[in-house]
Short mmCIF file of C-alpha atoms and ligand atoms in Angstrom, two decimals:
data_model
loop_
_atom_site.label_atom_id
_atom_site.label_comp_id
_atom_site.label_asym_id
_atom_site.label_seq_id
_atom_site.Cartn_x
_atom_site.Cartn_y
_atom_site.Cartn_z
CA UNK A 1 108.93 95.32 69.84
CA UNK A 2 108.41 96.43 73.03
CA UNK A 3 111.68 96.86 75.45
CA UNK A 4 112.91 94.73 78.42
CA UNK A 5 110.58 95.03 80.96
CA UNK A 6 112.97 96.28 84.64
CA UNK A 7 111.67 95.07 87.66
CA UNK A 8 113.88 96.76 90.63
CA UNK A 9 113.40 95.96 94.22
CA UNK A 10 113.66 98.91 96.59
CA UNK A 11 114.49 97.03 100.26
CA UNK A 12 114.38 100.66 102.10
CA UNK A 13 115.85 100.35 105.91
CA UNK A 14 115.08 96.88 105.50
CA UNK A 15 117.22 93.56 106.13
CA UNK A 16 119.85 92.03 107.87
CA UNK A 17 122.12 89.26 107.32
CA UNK A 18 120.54 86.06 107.89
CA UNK A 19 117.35 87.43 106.14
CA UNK A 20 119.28 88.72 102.94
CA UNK A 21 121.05 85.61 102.66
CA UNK A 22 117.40 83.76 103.05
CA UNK A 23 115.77 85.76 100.54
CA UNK A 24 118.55 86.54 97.67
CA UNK A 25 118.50 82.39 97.62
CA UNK A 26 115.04 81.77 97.58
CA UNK A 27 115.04 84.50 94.72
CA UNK A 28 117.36 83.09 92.59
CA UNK A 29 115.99 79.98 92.92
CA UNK A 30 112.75 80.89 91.71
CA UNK A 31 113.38 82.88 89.39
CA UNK A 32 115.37 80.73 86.20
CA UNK A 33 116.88 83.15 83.78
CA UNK A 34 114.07 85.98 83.53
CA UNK A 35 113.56 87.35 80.07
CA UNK A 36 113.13 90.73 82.05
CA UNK A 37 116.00 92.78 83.54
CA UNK A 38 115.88 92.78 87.76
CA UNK A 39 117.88 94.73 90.23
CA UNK A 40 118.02 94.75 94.06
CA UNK A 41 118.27 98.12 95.34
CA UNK A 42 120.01 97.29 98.68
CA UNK A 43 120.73 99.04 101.95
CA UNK A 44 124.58 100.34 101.49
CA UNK A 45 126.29 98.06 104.51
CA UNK A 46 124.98 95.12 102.22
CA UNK A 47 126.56 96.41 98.98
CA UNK A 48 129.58 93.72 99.55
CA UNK A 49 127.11 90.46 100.59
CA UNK A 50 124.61 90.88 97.49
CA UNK A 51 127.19 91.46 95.14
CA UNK A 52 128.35 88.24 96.05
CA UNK A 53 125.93 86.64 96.29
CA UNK A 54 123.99 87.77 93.09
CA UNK A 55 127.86 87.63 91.51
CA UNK A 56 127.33 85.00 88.26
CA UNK A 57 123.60 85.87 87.95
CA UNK A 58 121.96 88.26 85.55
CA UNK A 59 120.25 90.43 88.65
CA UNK A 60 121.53 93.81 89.52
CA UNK A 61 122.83 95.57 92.75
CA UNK A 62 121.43 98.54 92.92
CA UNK A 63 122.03 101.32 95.60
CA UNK A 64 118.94 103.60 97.10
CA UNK A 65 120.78 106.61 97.07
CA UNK A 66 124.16 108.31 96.46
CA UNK A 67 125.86 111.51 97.10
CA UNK A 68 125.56 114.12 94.75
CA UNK A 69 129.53 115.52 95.79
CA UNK A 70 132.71 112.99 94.41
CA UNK A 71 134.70 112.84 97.56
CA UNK A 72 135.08 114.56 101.04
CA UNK A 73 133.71 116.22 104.05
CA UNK A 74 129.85 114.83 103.76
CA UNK A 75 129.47 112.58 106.68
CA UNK A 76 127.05 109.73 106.35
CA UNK A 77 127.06 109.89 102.12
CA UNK A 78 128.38 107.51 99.26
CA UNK A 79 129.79 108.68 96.44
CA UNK A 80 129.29 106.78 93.12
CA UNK A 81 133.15 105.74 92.44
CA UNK A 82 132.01 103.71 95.92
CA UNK A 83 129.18 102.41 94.53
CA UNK A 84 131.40 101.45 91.44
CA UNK A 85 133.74 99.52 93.70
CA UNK A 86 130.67 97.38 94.55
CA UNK A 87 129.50 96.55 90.81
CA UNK A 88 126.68 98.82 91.58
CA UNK A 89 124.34 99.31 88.48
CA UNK A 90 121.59 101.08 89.22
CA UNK A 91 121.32 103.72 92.14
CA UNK A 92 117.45 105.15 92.95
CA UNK A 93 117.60 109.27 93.30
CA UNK A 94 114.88 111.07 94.27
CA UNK A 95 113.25 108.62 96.07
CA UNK A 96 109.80 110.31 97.48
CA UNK A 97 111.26 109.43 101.05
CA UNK A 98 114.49 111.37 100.87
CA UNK A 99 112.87 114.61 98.61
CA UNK A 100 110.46 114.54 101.99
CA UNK A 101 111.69 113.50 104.90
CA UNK A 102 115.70 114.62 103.81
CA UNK A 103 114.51 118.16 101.94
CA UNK A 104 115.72 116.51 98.45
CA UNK A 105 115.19 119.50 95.74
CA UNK A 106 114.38 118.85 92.06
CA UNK A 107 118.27 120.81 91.68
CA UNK A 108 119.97 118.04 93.83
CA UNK A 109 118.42 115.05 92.31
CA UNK A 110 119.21 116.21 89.19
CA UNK A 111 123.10 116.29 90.39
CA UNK A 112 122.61 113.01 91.51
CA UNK A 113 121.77 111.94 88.49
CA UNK A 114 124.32 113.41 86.71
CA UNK A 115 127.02 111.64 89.12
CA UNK A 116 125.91 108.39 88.68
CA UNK A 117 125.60 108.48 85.03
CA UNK A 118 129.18 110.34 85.27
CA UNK A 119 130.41 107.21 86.41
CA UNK A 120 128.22 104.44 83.72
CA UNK A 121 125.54 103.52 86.65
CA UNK A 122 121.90 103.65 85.47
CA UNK A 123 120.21 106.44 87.81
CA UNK A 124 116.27 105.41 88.88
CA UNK A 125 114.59 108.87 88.63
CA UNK A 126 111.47 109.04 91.18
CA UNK A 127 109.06 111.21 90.22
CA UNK A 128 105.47 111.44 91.70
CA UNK A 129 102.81 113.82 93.33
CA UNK A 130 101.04 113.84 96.22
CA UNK A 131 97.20 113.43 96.83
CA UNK A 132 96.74 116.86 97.32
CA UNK A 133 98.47 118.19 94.56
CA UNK A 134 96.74 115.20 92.70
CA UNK A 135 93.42 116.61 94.39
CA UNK A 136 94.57 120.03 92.67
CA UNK A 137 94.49 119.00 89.28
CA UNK A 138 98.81 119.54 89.21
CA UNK A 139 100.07 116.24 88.99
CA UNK A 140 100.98 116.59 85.25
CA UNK A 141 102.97 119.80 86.51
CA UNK A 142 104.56 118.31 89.15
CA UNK A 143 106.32 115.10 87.64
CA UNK A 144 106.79 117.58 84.42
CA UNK A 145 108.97 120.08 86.75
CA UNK A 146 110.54 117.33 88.71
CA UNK A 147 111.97 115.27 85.19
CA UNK A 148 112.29 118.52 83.65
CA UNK A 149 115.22 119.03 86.27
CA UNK A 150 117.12 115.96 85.14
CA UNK A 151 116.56 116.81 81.35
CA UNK A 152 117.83 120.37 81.82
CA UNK A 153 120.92 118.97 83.80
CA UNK A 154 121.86 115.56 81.75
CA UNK A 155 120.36 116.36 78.19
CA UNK A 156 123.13 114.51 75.99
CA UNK A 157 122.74 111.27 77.93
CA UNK A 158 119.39 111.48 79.04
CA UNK A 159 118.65 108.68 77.03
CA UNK A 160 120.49 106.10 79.76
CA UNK A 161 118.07 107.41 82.62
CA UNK A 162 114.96 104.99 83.90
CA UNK A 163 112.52 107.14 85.09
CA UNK A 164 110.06 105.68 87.63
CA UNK A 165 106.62 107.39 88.25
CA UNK A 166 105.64 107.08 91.54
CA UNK A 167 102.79 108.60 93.37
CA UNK A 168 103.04 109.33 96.83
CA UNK A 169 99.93 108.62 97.77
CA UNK A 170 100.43 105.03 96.68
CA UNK A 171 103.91 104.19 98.17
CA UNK A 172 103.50 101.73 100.92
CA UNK A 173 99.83 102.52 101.64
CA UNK A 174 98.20 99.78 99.50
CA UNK A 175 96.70 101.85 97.27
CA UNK A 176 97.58 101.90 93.95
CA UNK A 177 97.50 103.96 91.00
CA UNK A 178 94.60 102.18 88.95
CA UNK A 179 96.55 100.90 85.52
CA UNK A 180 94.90 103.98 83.56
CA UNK A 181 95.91 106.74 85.82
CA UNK A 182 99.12 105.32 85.94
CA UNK A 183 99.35 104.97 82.02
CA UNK A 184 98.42 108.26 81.55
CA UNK A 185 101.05 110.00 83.38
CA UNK A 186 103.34 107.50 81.95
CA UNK A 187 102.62 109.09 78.37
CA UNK A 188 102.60 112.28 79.49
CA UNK A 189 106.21 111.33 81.25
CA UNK A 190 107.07 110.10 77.33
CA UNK A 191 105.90 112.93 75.51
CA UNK A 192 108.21 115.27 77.52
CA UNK A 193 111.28 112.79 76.83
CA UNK A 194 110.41 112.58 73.11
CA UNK A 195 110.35 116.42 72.85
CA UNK A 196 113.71 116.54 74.63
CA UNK A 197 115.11 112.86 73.23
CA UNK A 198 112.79 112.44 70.19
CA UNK A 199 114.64 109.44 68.71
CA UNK A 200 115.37 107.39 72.41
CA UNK A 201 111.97 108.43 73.78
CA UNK A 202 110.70 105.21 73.10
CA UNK A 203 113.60 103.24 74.78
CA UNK A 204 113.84 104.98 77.99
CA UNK A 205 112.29 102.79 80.18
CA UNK A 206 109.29 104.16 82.71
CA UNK A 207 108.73 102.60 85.62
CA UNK A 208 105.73 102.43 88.30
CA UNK A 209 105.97 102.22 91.77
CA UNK A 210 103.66 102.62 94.77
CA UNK A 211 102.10 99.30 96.00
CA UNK A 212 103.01 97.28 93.12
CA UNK A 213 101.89 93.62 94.15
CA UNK A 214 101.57 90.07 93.21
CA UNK A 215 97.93 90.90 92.13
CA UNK A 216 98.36 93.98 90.60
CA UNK A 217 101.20 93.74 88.40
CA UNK A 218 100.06 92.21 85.79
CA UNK A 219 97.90 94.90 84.97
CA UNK A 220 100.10 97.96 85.28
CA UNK A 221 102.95 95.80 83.36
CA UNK A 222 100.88 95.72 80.26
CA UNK A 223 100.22 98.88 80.11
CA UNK A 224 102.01 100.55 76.90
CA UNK A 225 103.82 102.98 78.71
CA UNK A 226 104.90 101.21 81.69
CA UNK A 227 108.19 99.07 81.01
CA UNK A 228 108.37 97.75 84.79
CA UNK A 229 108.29 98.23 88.53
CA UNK A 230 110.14 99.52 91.16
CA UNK A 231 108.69 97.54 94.00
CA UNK A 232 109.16 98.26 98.03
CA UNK A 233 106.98 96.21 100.73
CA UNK A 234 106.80 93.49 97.99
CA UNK A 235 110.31 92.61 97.13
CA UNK A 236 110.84 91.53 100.36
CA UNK A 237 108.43 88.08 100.27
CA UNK A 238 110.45 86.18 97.89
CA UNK A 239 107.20 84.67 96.47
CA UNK A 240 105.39 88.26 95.65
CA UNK A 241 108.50 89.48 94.12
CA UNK A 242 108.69 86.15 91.92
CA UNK A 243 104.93 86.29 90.82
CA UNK A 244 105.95 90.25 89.77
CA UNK A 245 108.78 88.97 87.67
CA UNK A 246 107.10 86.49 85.83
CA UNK A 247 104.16 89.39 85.04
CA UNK A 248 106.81 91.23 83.67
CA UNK A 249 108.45 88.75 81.76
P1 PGA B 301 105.86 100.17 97.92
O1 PGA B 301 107.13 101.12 97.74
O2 PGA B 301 105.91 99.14 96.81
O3 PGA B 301 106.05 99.57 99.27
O4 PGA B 301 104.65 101.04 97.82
C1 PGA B 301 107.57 101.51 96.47
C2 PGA B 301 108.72 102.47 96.59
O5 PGA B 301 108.69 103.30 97.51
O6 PGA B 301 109.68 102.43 95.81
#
């Protein structure tokens, strides 16, 4: 039997209020009780309003990002126990936009990985390459180094991580992996958690993102190594996000 299907929403810098308020609603009203698992990765000022109002509903707060460090002198970060004080259960870490435009290495991701998981919050490992190092024929060695990281770092619970393959070159640009490029890096993504988690391999749920969409996902979804979606541009039209639920469930 295949595994619960996750379909996260990844807002970015995006939202406000009014809009949240607007959207969360129109979200929960669409969406019944999904027979997949959804989160709402969330900017951090908004941790308090979506908790409440997802609070009695089966979707997740997630955060985009958390500090690496517990406590202390690192202006401008969250730590996880913060996250924790906002039910946070999911928290996105290496995100293609902060290893890029923040200098994120493979070494700090994988301590940000190891925090959240410290703390019972399901990290969303990004992985991905770019189009030239696509172009090069390295992709396989790229998202192998970059989850080899996390392995290395969190082997005993590696088996609570959901890793999300996303290529660069598809994230926000409309162009998306085509369902067999993105399956095949998905199994290669598997066979490298089955040699270092032979018996969870198969439960470890690998998720696509770059321009998932309305019309898309019901492609990549049924795909036999792709257990869900970590969505951006969509998951903010409550009707796109919806159709991408019901693909998945
Ligand atoms: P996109 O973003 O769906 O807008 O391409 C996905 C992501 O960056 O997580």
């Amino acid at each position: 039997m295949r595994k619960k299907q996750l379909i996260a929403g990844n807002w970015k810098m995006n939202g406000g209020l009014a809009a949240n308020q607007i959207l969360i609603d129109a979200l929960l009203q669409g969406m019944g009780s999904p027979a997949c698992d959804v989160a709402l990765c969330v900017p951090a000022p908004y941790f308090s309003q979506v908790q409440a109002l997802l609070s009695g509903t089966s979707t997740a707060l997630g955060a985009q990002d958390v500090s690496a460090q517990l406590q202390g002198a690192f202006t401008g970060e969250q730590s996880v126990s913060m996250l924790c004080d906002f039910g946070v259960r999911y928290a996105i870490v290496g995100h293609s936009e902060r290893r890029q435009l923040h200098g994120e290495t493979d070494e700090l991701v994988a301590a940000k990985a190891s925090a959240v998981l410290g703390k019972g919050i399901t990290p969303i490992v990004c992985v991905g390459e770019t189009l030239a190092q696509r172009e090069a024929g390295h992709t396989e060695a790229v998202v192998k180094h970059q989850l080899a990281a996390v392995i290395h770092a969190n082997g005993h619970c590696i088996s609570e991580i959901v890793v999300a393959y996303e290529p660069v070159w598809a994230i926000g640009t409309g162009v998306t992996a085509s369902p067999d490029q993105a399956q095949a890096v998905h199994a290669m993504l598997r066979a490298q958690l089955r040699h270092a988690a032979s018996e969870h391999a198969n439960d470890i749920r690998i998720i696509y993102g770059g321009s998932m969409n309305a019309a898309n996902a019901g492609e990549l979804l049924a795909q036999a190594d792709i257990d869900g979606g970590l969505i951006g541009g969509a998951s903010l039209k409550a009707p796109d996000f919806l159709k991408i639920i019901a693909a998945a469930c």
